[in-house]
PDB file of C-alpha atoms in Angstrom:
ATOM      1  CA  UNK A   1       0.000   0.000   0.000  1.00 47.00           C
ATOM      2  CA  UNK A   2       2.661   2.533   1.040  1.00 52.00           C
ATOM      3  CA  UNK A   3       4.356   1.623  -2.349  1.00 56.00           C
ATOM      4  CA  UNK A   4       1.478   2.466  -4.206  1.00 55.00           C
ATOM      5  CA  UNK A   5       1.029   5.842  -2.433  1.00 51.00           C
ATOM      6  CA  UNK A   6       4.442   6.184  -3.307  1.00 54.00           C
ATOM      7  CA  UNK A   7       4.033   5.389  -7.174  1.00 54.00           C
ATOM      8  CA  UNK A   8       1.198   7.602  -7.150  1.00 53.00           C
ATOM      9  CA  UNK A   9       2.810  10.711  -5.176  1.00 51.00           C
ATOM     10  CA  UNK A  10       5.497  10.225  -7.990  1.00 52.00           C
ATOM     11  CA  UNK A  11       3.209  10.474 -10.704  1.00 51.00           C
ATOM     12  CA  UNK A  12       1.240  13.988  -9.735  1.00 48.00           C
ATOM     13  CA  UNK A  13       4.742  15.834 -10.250  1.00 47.00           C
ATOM     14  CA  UNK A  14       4.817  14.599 -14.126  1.00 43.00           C
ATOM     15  CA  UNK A  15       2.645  17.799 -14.940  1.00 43.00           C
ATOM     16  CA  UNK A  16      -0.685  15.756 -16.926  1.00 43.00           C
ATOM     17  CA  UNK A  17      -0.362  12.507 -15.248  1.00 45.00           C
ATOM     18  CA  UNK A  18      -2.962  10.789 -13.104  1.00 49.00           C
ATOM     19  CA  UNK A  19      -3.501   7.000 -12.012  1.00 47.00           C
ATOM     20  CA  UNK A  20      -6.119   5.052 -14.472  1.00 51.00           C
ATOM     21  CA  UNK A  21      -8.761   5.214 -12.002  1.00 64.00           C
ATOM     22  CA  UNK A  22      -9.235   8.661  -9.264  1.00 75.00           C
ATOM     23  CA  UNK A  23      -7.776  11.169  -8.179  1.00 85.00           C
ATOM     24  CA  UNK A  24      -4.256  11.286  -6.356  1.00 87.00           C
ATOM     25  CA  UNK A  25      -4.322  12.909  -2.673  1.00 87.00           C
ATOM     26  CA  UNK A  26      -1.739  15.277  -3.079  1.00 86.00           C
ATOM     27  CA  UNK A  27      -1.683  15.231   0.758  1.00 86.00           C
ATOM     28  CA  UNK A  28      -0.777  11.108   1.298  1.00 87.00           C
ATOM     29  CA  UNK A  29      -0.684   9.925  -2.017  1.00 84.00           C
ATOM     30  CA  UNK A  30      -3.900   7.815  -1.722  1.00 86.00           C
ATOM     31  CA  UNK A  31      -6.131   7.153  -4.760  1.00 87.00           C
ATOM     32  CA  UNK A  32      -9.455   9.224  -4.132  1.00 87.00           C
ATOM     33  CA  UNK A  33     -13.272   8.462  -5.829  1.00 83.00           C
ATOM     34  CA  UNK A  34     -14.745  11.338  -4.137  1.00 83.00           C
ATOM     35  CA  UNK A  35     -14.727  14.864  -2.649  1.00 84.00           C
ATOM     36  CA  UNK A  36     -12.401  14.004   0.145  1.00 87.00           C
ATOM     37  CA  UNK A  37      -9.597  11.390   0.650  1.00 89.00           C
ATOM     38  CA  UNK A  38     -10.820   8.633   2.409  1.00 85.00           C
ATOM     39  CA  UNK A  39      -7.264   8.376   3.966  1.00 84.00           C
ATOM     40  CA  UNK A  40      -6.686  12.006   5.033  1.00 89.00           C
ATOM     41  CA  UNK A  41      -9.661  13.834   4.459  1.00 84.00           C
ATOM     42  CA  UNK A  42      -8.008  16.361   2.401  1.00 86.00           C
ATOM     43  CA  UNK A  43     -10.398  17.810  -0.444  1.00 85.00           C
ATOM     44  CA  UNK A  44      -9.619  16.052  -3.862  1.00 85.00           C
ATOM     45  CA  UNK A  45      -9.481  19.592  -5.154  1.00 80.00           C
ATOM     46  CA  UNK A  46      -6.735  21.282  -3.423  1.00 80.00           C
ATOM     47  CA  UNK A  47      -4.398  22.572  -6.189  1.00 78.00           C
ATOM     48  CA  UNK A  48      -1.444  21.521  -6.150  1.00 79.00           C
ATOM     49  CA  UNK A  49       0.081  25.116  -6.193  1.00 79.00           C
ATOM     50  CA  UNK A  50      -0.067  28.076  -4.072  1.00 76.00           C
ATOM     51  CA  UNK A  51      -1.376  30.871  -6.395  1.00 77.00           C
ATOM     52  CA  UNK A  52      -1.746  34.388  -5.621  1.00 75.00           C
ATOM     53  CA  UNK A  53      -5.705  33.467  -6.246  1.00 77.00           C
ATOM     54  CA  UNK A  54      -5.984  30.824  -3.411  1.00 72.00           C
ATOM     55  CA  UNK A  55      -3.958  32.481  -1.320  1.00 75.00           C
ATOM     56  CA  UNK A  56      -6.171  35.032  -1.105  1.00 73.00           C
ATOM     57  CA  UNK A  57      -8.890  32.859  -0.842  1.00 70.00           C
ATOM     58  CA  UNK A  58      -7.688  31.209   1.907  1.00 70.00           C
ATOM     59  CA  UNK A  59      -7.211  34.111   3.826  1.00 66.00           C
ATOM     60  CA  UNK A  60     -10.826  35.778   3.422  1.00 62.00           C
ATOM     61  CA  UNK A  61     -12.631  31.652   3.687  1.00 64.00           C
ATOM     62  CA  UNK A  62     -10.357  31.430   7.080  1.00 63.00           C
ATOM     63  CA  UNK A  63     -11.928  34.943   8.418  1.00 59.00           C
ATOM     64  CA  UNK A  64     -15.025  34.555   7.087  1.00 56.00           C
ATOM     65  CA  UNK A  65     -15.421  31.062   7.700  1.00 56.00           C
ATOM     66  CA  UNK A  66     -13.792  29.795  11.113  1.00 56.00           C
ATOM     67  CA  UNK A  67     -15.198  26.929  11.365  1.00 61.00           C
ATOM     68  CA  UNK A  68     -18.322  25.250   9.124  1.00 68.00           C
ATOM     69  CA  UNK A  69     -21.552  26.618  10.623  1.00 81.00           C
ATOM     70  CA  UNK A  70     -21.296  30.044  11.377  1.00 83.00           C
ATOM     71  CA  UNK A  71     -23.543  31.609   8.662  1.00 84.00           C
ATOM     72  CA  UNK A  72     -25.994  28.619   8.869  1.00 89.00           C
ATOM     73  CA  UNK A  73     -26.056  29.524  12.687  1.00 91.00           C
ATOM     74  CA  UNK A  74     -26.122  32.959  12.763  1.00 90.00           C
ATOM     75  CA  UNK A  75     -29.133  33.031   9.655  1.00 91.00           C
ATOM     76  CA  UNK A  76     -30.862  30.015  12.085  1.00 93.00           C
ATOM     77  CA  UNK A  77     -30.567  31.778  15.579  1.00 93.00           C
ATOM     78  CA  UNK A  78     -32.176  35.464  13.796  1.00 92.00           C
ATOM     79  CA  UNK A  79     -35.321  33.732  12.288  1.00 91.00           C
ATOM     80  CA  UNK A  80     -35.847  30.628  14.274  1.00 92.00           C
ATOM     81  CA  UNK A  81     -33.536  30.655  17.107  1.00 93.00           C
ATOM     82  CA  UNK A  82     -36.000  28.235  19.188  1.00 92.00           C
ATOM     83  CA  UNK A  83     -35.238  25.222  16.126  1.00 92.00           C
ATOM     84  CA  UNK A  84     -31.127  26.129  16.446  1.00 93.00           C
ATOM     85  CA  UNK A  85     -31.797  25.080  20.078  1.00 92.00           C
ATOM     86  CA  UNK A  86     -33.509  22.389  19.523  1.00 89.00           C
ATOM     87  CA  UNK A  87     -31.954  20.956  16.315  1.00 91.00           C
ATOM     88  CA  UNK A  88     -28.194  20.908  18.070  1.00 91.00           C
ATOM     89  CA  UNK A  89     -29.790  19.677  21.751  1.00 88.00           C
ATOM     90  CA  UNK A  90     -31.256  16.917  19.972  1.00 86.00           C
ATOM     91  CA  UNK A  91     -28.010  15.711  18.261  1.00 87.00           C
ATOM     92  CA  UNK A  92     -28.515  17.656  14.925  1.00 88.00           C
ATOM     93  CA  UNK A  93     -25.030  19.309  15.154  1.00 88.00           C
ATOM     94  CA  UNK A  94     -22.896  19.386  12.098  1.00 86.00           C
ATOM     95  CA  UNK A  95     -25.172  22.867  10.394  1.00 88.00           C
ATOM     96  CA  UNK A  96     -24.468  24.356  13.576  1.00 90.00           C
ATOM     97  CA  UNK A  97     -21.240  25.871  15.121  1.00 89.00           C
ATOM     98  CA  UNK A  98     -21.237  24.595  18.522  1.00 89.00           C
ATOM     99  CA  UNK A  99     -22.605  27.431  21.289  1.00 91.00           C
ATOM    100  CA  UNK A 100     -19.267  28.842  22.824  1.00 89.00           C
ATOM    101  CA  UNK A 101     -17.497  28.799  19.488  1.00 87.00           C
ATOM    102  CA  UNK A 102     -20.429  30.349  18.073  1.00 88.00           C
ATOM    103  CA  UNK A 103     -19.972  33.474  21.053  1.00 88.00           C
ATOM    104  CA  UNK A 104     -16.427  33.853  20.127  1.00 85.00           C
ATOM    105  CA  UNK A 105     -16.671  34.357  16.655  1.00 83.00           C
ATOM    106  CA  UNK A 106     -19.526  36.659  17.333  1.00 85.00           C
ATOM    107  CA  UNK A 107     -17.561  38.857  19.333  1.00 83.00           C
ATOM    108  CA  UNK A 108     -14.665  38.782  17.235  1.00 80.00           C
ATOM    109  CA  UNK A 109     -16.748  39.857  14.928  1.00 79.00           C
ATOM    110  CA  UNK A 110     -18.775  42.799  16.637  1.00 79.00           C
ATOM    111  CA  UNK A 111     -15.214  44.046  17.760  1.00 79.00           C
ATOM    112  CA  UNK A 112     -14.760  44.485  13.910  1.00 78.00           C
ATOM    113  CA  UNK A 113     -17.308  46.181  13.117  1.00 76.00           C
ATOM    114  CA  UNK A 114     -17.486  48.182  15.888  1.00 76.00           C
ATOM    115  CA  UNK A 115     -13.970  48.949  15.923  1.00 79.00           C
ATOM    116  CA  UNK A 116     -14.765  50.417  11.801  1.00 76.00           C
ATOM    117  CA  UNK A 117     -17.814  52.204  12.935  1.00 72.00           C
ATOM    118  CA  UNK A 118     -15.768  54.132  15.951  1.00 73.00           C
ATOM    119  CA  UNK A 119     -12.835  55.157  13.316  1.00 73.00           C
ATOM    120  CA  UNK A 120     -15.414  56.024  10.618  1.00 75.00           C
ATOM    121  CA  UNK A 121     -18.001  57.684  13.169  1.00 70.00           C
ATOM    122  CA  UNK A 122     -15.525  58.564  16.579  1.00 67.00           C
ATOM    123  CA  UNK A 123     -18.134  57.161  18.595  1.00 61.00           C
ATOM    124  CA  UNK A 124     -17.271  54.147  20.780  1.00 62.00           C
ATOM    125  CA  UNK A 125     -20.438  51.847  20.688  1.00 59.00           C
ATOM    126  CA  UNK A 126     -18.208  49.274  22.725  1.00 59.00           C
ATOM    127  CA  UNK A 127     -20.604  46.665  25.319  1.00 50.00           C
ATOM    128  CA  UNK A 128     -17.526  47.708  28.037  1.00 45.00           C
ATOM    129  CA  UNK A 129     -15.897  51.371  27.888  1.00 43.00           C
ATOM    130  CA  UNK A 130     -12.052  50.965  27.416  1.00 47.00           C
ATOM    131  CA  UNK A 131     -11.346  52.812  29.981  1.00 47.00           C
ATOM    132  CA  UNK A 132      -8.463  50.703  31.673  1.00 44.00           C
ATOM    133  CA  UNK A 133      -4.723  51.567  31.467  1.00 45.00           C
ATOM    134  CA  UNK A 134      -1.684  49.064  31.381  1.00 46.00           C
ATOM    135  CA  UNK A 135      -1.460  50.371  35.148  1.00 49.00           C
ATOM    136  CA  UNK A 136      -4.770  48.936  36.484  1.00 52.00           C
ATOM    137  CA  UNK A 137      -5.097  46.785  39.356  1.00 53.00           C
ATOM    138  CA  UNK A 138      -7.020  43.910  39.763  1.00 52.00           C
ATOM    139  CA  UNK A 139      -7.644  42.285  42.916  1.00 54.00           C
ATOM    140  CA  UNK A 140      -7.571  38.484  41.332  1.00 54.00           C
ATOM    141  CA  UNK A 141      -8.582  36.601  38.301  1.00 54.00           C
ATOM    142  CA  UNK A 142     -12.006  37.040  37.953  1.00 54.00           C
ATOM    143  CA  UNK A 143     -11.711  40.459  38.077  1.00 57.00           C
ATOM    144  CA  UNK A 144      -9.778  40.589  35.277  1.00 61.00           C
ATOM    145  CA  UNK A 145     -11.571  38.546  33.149  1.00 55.00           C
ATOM    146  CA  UNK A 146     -14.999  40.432  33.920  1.00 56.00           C
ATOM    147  CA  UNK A 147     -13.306  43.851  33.218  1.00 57.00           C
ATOM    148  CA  UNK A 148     -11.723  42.246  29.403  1.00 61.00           C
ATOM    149  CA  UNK A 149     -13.537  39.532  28.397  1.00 67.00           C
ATOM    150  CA  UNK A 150     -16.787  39.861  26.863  1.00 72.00           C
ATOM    151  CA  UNK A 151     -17.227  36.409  26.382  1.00 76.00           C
ATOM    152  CA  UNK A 152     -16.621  35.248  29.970  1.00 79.00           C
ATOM    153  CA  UNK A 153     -18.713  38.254  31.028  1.00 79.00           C
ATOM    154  CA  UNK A 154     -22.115  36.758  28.498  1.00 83.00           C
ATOM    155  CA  UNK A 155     -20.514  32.845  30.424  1.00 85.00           C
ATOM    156  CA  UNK A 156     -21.368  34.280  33.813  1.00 85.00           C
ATOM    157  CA  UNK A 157     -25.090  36.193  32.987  1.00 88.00           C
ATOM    158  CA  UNK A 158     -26.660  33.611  31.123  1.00 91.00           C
ATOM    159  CA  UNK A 159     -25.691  31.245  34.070  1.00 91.00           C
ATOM    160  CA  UNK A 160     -28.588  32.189  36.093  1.00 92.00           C
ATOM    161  CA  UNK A 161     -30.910  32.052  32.812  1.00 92.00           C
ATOM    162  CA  UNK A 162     -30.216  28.915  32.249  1.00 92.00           C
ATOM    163  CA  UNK A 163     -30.387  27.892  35.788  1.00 93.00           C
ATOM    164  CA  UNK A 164     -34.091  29.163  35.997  1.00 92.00           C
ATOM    165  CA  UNK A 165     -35.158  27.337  32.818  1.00 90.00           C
ATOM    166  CA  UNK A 166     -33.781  24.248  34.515  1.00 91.00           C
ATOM    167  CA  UNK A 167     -36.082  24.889  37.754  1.00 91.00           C
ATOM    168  CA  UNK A 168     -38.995  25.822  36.050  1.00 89.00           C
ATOM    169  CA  UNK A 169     -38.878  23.376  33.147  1.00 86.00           C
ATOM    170  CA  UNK A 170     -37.324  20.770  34.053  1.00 80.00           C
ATOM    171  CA  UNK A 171     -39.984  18.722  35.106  1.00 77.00           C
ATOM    172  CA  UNK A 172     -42.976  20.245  32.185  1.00 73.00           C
ATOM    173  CA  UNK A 173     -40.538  18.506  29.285  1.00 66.00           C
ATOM    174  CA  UNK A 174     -41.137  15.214  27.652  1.00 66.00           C
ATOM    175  CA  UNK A 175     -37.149  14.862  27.240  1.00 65.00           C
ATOM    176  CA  UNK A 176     -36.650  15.944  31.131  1.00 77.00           C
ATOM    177  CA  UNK A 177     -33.645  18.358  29.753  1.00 82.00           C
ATOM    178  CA  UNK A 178     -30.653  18.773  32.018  1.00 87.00           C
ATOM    179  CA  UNK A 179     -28.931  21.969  32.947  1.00 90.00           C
ATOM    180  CA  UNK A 180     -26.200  21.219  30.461  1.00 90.00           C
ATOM    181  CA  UNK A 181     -28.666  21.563  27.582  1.00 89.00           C
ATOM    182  CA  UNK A 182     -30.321  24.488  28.689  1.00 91.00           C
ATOM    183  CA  UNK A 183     -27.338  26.489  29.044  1.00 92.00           C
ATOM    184  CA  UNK A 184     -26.887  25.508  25.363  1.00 92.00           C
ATOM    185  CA  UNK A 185     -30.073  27.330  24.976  1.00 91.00           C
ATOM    186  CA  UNK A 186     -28.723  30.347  27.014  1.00 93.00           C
ATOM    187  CA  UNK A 187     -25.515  30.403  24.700  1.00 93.00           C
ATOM    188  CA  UNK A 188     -27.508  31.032  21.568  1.00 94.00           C
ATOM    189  CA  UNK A 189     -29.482  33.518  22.996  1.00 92.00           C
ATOM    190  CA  UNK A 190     -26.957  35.432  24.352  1.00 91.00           C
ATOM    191  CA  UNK A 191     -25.986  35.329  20.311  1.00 92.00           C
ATOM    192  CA  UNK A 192     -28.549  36.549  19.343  1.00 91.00           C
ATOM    193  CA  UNK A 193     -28.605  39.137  21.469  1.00 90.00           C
ATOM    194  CA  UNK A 194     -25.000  40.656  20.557  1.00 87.00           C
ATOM    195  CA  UNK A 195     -26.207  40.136  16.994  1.00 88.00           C
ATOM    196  CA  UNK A 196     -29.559  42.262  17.364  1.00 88.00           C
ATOM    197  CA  UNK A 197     -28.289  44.935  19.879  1.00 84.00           C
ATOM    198  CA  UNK A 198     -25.255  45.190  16.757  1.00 82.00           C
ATOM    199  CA  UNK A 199     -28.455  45.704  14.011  1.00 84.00           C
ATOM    200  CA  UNK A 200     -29.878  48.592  16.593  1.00 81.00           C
ATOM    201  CA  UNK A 201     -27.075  50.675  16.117  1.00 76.00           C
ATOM    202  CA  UNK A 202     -28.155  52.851  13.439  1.00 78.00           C
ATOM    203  CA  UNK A 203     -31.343  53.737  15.303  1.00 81.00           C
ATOM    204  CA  UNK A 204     -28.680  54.721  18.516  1.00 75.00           C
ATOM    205  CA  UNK A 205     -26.931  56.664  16.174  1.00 73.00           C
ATOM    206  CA  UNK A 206     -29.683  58.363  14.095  1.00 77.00           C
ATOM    207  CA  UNK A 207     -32.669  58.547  16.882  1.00 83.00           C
ATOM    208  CA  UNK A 208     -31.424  57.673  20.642  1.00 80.00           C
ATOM    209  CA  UNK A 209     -30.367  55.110  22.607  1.00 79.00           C
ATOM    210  CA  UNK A 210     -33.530  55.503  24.743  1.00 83.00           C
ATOM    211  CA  UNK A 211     -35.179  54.019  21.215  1.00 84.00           C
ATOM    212  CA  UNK A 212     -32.467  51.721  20.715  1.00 82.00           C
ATOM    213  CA  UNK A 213     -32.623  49.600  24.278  1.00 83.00           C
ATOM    214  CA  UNK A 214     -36.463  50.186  23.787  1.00 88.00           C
ATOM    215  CA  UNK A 215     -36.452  48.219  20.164  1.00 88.00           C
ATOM    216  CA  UNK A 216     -33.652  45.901  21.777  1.00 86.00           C
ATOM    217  CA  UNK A 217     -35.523  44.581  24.789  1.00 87.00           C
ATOM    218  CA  UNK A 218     -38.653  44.422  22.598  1.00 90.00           C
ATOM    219  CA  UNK A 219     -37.236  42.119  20.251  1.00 89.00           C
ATOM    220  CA  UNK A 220     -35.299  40.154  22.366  1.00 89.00           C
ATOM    221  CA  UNK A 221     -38.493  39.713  24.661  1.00 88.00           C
ATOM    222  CA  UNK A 222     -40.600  38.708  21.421  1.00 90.00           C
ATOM    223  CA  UNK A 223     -37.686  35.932  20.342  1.00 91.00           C
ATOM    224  CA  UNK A 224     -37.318  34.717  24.656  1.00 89.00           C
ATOM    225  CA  UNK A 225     -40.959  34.500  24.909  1.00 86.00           C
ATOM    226  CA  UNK A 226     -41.191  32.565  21.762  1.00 88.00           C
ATOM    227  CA  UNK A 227     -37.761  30.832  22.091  1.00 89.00           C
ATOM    228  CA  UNK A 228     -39.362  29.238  25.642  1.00 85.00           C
ATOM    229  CA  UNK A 229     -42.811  28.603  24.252  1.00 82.00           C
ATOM    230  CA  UNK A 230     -41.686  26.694  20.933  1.00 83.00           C
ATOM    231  CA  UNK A 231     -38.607  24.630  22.589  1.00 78.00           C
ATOM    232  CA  UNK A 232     -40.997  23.759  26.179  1.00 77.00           C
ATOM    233  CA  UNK A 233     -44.862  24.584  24.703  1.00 76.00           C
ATOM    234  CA  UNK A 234     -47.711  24.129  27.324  1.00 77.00           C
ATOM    235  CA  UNK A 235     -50.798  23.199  26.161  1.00 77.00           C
ATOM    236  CA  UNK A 236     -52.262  25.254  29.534  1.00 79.00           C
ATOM    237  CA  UNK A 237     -52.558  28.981  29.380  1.00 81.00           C
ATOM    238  CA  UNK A 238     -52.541  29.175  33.496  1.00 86.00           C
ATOM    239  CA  UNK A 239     -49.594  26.856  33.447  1.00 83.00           C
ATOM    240  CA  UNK A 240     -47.797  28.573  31.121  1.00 83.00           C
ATOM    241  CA  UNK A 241     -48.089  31.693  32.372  1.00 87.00           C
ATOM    242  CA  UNK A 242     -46.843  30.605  35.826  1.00 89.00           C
ATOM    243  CA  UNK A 243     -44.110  29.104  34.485  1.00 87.00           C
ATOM    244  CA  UNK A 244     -42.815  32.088  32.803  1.00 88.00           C
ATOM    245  CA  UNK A 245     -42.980  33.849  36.186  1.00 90.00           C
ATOM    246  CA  UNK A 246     -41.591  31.131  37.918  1.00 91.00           C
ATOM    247  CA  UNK A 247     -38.770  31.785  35.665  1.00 90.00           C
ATOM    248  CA  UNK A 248     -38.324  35.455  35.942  1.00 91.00           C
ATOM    249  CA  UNK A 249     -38.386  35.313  39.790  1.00 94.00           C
ATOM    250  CA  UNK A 250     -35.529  32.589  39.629  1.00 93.00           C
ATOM    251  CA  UNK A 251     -33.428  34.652  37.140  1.00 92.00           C
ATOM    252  CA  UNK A 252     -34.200  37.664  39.424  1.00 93.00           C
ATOM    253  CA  UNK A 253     -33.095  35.863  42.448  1.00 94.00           C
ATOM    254  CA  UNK A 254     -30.235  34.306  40.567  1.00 91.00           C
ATOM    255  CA  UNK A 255     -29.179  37.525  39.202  1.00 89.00           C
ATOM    256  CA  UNK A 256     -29.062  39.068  42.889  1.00 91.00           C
ATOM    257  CA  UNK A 257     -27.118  35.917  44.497  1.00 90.00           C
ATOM    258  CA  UNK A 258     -24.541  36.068  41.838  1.00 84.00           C
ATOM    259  CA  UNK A 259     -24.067  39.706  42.040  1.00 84.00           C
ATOM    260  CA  UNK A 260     -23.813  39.334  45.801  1.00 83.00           C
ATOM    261  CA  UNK A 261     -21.100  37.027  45.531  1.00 79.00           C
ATOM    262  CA  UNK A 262     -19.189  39.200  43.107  1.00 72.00           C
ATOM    263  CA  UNK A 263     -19.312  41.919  45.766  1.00 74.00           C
ATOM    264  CA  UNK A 264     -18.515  40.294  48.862  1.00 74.00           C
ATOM    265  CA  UNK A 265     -15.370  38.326  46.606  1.00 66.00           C
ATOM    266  CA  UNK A 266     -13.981  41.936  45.059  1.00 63.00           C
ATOM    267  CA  UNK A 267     -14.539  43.330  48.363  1.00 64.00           C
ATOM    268  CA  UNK A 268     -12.437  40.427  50.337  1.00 54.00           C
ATOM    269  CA  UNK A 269     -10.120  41.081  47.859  1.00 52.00           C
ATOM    270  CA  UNK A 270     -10.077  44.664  48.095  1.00 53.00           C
ATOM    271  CA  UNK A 271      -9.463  44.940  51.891  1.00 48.00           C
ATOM    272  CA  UNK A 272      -6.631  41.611  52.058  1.00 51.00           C
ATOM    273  CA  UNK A 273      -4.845  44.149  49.412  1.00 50.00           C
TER     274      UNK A 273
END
């Protein structure tokens, strides 16, 4: 086998030559019948020559692709976000990029444009105000990562979320979902979120922000309150109804533990400095 691999790696450097049957990996050398080598997994139609062309193609499919899913996800979670949720929970996964990679590239991407619309504009429509220096403090870790990291910062607030859909659902679902799954749910909305509150920009910058947050919440309110109804529906209108309060008063309370905890930790810190 490795001799024919050998024969056939050979033969692709004679410019026209090809074995009698396939196509030769240029990658292992492996005789290929289809899109992909079945030995590799390299695409049968790499070229087998850097151009200027590909080049350049690689770069802009490696920005604008990062991994296989993004578009499909990001077109999914802004008109049904609820079937996103339920397609990857349910083990449909390879349309979708998976939830955390999903956030990453979404911020990497709102940095982008926000960073153009800030040199183009001058105004700074950042989530967090850079207003830290290279001399700032911080007391430990966490305090760190809350103050730079906007993804570990939408990790921590859809905790609670998540944690109330558990409570409050947990027990109304067929499928008797666990925490894990619904802060896959959380993930995506918190997505969806950054990618609306990115489309209400040109009303903040042409009307007010007071319009802005007011257009933000309402949409994000119209996709939650259909997002919860689709993925856990209740054929009761009086159940349904208490457990969306059930839910709010757990995400309240969860929201006011975990802020609690933040203080008393920063402020331990704060006084040991």
């Amino acid at each position: 086998m490795n001799t024919e691999k050998q024969r056939n790696a050979e033969a692709i450097e004679i410019e026209g030559t090809k074995p009698d049957e396939g196509i030769v990996c240029l990658n292992c050398g492996a005789v290929c019948h289809s899109k992909f080598c079945p030995e590799c997994g390299q695409p049968t139609s790499t070229p087998p020559r850097i151009t200027h062309t590909s080049l350049a193609m690689t770069v802009a499919m490696s920005y604008a692709r990062l991994t296989p899913g993004f578009w499909p996800t990001l077109i999914g979670l802004l008109r049904a976000p609820w079937k996103v949720i339920a397609d990857y929970v349910n083990g449909k996964r390879i349309t979708y990029s998976p939830p955390v990679t999903m956030l990453i590239q979404t911020v990497l991407y709102v940095t982008l444009i926000l960073t153009v619309i800030k040199e183009i504009t001058g105004v700074d429509f950042s989530f967090i105000a850079d207003d830290s220096t290279d001399e700032t403090i911080y007391a430990n870790w966490i305090e760190r990562a809350l103050a730079e990291s906007d993804v570990f910062v939408c990790l921590v607030t859809v905790t609670p979320i998540a944690l109330a859909g558990f409570l409050t659902y947990r027990k109304r679902s067929r499928l008797r979902y666990n925490f894990a799954e619904f802060m896959v749910g959380a993930i995506y909305m918190a997505n969806l979120f950054i990618i609306v509150d990115i489309l209400c920009i040109p009303i903040e910058k042409l009307i007010s922000d007071t319009v802005s947050d007011l257009v933000l919440y309402a949409v994000m309110s119209f996709y939650s309150l259909r997002t919860i109804s689709k993925a856990f529906p209740i054929k009761s209108r009086w159940v349904r109804m208490r457990c969306l309060f059930q839910m709010t008063l757990l995400t309240i309370i969860g929201f006011a533990i975990l802020c609690g905890l933040l203080v008393m930790l920063f402020w331990h810190q704060q006084v040991n400095v």
